[in-house]
XYZ file of C-alpha atoms in Angstrom:
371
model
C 11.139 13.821 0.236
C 13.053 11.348 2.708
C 13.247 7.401 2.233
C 11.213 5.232 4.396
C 14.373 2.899 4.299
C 14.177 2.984 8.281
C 10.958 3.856 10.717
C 9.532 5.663 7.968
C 6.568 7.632 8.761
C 3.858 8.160 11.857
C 0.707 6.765 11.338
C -1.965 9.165 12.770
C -5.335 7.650 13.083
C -8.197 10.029 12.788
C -11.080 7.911 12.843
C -14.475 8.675 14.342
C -14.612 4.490 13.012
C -12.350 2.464 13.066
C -11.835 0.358 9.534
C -11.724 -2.747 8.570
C -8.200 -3.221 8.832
C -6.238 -6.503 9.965
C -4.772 -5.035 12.902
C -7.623 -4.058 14.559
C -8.433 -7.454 15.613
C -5.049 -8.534 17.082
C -2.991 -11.504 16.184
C -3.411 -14.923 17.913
C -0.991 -17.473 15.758
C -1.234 -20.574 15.646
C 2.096 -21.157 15.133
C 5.435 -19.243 15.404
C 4.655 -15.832 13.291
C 8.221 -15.389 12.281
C 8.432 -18.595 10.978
C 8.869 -19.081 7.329
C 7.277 -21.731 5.523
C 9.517 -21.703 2.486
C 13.553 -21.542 2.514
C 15.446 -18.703 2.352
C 17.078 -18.551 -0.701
C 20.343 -17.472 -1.900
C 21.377 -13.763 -3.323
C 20.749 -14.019 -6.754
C 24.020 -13.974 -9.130
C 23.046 -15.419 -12.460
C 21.745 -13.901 -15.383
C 18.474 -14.061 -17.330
C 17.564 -12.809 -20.697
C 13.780 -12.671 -21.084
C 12.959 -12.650 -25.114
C 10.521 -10.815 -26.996
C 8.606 -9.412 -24.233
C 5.837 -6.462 -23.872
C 6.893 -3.850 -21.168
C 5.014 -1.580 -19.401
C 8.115 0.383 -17.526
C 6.010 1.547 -15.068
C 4.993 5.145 -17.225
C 4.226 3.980 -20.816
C 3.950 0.711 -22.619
C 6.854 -0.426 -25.102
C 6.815 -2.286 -27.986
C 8.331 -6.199 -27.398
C 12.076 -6.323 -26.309
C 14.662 -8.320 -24.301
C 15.079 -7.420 -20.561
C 18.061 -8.771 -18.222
C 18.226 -9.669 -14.819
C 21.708 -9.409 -13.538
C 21.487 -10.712 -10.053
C 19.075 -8.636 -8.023
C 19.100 -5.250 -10.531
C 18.075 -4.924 -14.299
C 20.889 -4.959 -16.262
C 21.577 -3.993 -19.649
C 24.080 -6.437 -21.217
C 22.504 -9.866 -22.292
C 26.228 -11.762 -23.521
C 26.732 -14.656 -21.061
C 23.490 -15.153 -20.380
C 22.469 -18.165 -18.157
C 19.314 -18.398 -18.808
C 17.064 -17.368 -21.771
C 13.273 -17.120 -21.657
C 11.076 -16.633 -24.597
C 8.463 -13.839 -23.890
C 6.270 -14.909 -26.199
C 5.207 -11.455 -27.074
C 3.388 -11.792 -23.019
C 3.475 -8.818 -20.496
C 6.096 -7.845 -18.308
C 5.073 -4.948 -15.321
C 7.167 -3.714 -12.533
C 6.447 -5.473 -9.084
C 3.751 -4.025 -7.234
C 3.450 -1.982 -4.656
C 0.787 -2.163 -2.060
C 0.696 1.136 0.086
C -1.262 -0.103 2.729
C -0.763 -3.630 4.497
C -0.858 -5.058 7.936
C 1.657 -7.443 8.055
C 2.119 -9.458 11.036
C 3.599 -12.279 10.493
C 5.583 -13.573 7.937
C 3.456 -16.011 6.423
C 1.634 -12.573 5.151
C 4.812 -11.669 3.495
C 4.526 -14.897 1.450
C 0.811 -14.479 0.922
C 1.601 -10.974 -0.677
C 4.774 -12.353 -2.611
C 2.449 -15.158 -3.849
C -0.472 -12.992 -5.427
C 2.694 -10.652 -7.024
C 3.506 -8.094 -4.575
C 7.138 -7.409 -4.549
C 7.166 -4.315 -1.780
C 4.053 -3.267 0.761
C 3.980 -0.645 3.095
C 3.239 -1.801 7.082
C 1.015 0.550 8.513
C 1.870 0.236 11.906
C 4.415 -1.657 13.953
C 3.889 -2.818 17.783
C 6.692 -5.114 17.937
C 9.919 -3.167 16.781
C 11.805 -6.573 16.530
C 9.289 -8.301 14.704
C 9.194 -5.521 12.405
C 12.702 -5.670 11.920
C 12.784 -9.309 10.714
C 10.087 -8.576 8.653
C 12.311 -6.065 6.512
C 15.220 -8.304 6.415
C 13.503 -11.453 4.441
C 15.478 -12.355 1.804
C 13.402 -13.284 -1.478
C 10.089 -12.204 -0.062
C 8.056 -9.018 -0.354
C 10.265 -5.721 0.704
C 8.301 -4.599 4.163
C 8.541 -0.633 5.007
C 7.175 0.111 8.266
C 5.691 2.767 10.313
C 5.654 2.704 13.874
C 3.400 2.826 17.081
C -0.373 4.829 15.553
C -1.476 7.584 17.618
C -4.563 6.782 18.811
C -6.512 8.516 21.603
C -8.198 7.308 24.251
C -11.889 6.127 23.988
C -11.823 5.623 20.077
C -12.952 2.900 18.332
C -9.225 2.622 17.388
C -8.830 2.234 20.942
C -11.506 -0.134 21.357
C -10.081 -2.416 18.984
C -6.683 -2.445 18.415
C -4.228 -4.390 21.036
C -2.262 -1.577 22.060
C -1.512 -1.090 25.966
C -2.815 1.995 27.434
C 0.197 3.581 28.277
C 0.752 3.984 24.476
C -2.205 6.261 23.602
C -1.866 9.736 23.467
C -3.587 11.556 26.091
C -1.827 15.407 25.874
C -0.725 17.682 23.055
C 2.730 17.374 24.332
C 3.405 13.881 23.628
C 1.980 15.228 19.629
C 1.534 11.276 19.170
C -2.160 10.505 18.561
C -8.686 9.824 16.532
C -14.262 11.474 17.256
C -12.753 10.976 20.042
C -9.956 10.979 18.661
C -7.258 13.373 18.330
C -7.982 17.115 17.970
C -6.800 19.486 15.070
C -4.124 20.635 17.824
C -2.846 17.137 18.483
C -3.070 16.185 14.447
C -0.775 19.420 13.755
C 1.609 18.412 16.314
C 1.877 15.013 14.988
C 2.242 15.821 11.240
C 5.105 18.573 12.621
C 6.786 16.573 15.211
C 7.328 13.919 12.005
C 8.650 16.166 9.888
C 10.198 17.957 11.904
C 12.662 14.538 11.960
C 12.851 14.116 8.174
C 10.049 11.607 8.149
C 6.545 11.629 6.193
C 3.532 11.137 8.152
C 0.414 9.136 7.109
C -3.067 9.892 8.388
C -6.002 7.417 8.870
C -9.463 9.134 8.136
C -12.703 7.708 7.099
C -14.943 9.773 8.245
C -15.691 13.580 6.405
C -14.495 15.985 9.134
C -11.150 13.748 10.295
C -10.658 13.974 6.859
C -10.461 17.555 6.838
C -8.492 17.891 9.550
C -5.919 15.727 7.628
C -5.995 17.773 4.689
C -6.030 20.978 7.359
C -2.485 19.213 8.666
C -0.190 18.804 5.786
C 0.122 15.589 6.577
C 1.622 13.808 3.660
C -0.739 10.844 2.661
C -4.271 10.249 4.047
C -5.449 6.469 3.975
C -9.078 5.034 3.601
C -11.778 7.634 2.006
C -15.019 8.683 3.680
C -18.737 7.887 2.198
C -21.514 9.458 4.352
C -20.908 13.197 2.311
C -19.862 14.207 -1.122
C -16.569 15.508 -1.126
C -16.535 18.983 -1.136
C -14.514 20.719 -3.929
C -12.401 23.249 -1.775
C -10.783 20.452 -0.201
C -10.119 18.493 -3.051
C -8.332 21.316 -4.171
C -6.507 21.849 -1.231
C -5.474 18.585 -1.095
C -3.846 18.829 -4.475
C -2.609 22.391 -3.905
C -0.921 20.660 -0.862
C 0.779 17.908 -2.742
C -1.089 15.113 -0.672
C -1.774 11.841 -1.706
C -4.368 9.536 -1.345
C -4.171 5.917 -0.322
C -7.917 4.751 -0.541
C -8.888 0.938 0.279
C -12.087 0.866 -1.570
C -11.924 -3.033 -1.206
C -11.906 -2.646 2.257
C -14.301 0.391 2.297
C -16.801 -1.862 0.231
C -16.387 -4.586 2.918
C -16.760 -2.424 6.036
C -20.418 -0.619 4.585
C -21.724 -4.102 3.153
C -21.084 -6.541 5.907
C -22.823 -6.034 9.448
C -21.001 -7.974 11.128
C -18.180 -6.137 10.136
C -19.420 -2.727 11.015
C -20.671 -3.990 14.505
C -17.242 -4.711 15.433
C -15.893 -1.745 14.300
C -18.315 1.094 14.712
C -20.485 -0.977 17.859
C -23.479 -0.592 16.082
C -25.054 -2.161 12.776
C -26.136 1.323 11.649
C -24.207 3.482 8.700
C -24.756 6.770 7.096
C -22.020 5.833 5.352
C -22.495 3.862 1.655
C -20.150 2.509 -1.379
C -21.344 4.352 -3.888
C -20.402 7.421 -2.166
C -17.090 5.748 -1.268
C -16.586 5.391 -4.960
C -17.629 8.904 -6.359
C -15.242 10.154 -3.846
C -12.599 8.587 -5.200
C -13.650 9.632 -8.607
C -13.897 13.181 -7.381
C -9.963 13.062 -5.938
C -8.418 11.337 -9.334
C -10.469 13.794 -11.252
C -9.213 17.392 -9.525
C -5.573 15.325 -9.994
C -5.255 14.450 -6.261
C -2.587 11.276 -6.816
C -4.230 7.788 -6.046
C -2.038 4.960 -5.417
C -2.983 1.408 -4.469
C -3.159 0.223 -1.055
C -5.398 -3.484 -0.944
C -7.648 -2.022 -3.757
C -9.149 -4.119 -6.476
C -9.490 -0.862 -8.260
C -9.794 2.441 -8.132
C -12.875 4.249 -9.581
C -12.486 6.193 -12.841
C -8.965 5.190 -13.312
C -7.852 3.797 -16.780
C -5.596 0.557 -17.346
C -2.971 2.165 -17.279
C -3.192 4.997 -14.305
C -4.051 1.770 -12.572
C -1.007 0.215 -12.834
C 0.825 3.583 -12.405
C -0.950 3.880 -9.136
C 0.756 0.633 -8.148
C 4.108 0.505 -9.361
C 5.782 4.414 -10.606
C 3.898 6.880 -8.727
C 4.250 5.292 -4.772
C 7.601 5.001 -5.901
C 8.110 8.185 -6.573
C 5.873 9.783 -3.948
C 7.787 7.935 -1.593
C 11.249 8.609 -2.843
C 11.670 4.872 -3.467
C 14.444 5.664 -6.175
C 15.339 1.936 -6.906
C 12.047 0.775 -8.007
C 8.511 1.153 -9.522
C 9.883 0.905 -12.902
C 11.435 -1.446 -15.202
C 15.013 0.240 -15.939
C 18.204 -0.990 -15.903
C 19.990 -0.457 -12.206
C 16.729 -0.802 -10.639
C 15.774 -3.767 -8.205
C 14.134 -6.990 -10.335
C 11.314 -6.510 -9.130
C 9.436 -7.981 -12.031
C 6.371 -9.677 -12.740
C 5.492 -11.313 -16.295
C 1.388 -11.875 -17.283
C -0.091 -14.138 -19.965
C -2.469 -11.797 -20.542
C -2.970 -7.981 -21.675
C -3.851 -5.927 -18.661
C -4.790 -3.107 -20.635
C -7.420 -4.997 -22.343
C -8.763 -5.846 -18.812
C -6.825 -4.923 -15.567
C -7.932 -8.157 -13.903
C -5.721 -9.885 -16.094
C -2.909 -8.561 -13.646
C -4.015 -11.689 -11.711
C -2.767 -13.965 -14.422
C 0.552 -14.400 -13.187
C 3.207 -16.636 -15.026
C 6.444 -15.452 -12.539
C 7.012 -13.308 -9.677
C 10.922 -12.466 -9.386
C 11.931 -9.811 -5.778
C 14.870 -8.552 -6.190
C 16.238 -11.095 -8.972
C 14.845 -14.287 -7.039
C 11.816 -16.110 -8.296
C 9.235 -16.841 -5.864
C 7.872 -20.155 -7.057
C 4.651 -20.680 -5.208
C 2.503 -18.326 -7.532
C -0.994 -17.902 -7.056
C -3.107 -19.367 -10.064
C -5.916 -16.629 -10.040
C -6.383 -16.750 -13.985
């Protein structure tokens, strides 16, 4: 599987709705969006011994033991330390990873590197050079980015996302693409034409029958999850048989079926078939079967343990996404580490009691205080 270390993947958006994601409702800044309100800080060269710490490496939890940053990668050698910290016997976790964000600005890079993400995945990218300052910000979140979505004409995509005209697929050909949206035809092209050019594509479906037309496509992830039907078993196992993974917002699922308003805008109509608890018995029904389920703005993912929680957020988009120099908490990899006060296996909220946030071997020092 290829890196998404440049334009990564295509975003095909099969919606018969569009969801409740930031893009949708374009960006008017106040001020300067590539501004940043903190300072850039230097590459990190010291080295820090943390003490007597619980690790979860990302797999398995380990009994209490010293961990070094050496610059910007876990090291291994803790002489000549510069700086000691006492664990206190607290939690250490790899740096998150939030598989589906729409960042656009960078004062949302500091928002996610304040509640403890250390690398999010940019679901779409309209401004090329924007996006490219985004992935160069030194002691923030790590940005990967997809590019222009295929969207189709007359979609609620369409409706609400500020994309010019000239940018929305309108023939097979182009094989750059949603009821009303794109057909099976054009969703095959698009899933081919991407790898076909050694890059993963990542498919947009929240409605049942988009959603099979992902899983019909190969394509490699499918975002957002679908609540007016029960997911049908055949396609669960497809799915899995397929080696597709599932990215499924149920934060923002919950917020799109509860709040009127909210489904006005996006659907242009108050009225739903569509419900949460069928959102969440979906997603159930894909971690059961063994379809993988990794984070993407979720508070949670239904039927998950603790622990195939935090999996689902640090090791497994990792490796799903062939991000080979994090996820985990090994020596070599990026320090991309964030210590808790509290047990998160006890409760997984207690991920929101953050005592440090380090990307890439530089603490960010403006933590949120959720605890």
């Amino acid at each position: 599987m290829v890196s998404f270390r440049d334009v990564l993947f295509t975003q095909v958006s099969l919606l018969q709705g569009a969801l409740a994601c930031g893009f949708h409702a374009g960006l008017s800044p106040a001020e300067n969006p590539l501004l940043r309100r903190s300072t850039v800080p230097d590459l990190p060269t010291k080295k820090i011994l943390i003490q007597n710490v619980r690790v979860f490496d990302g797999h398995v939890i380990l009994p209490p033991r010293d961990i070094v940053i050496d610059g910007s990668i876990i090291g291994n050698d803790s002489s000549d330390s510069d700086e000691i910290i006492d664990g206190h016997h607290d939690f250490l976790i790899p740096g998150p990873i939030d598989s589906h964000t729409h960042v656009q600005q960078i004062s949302h890079m500091e928002d996610l590197s304040r509640y403890e993400v250390t690398t999010a995945f940019n679901m779409n990218c309209l401004n090329f050079t924007n996006c490219e300052i985004f992935k160069s910000q030194v002691g923030l979140t790590s940005i990967f980015t997809a590019g222009v979505p295929i969207i189709a004409p007359n979609s609620d995509h369409a409706r609400t996302t500020p994309i010019p005209k000239s940018m929305l697929i309108t023939d097979l050909s182009q094989a750059e693409f949603e009821e009303n949206g794109p057909t099976q035809e054009m969703q095959d092209a698009a899933v081919r034409a991407s790898h076909s050019r050694g890059m993963q594509s990542s498919t947009h479906a929240s409605w049942g029958i988009p959603y099979q037309q992902a899983i019909q496509s190969k394509t490699d992830s499918i975002h957002h999850i679908f609540g007016e039907s029960l997911f049908a078993k055949k396609w669960l196992l497809r799915m899995k048989a397929q080696g597709q993974f599932s990215v499924t917002i149920l934060t923002v699922m919950w917020y799109g079926s509860e709040n009127p308003i909210v489904r006005e805008y996006l659907h242009g109509t108050t009225e739903t078939s569509q419900t949460y608890p069928i959102y969440r018995e979906n997603v159930k029904r894909l971690h059961e079967v063994g379809v993988r389920v990794v984070a993407g703005t979720d508070a949670f993912e239904a039927g998950m343990k603790e622990i195939e929680a935090l999996r689902a957020a640090t090791s497994l988009p990792a490796e799903l996404c062939s991000l080979s120099d994090r996820g985990v908490i090994a020596p070599g990899r990026r320090a991309d580490l964030i210590p808790l006060n509290s047990d998160p296996f006890v409760n997984i909220s207690n991920t929101k009691d953050i005592n440090r946030v380090w990307i890439q071997g530089i603490e960010y020092t403006d933590v949120a205080k959720l605890a």
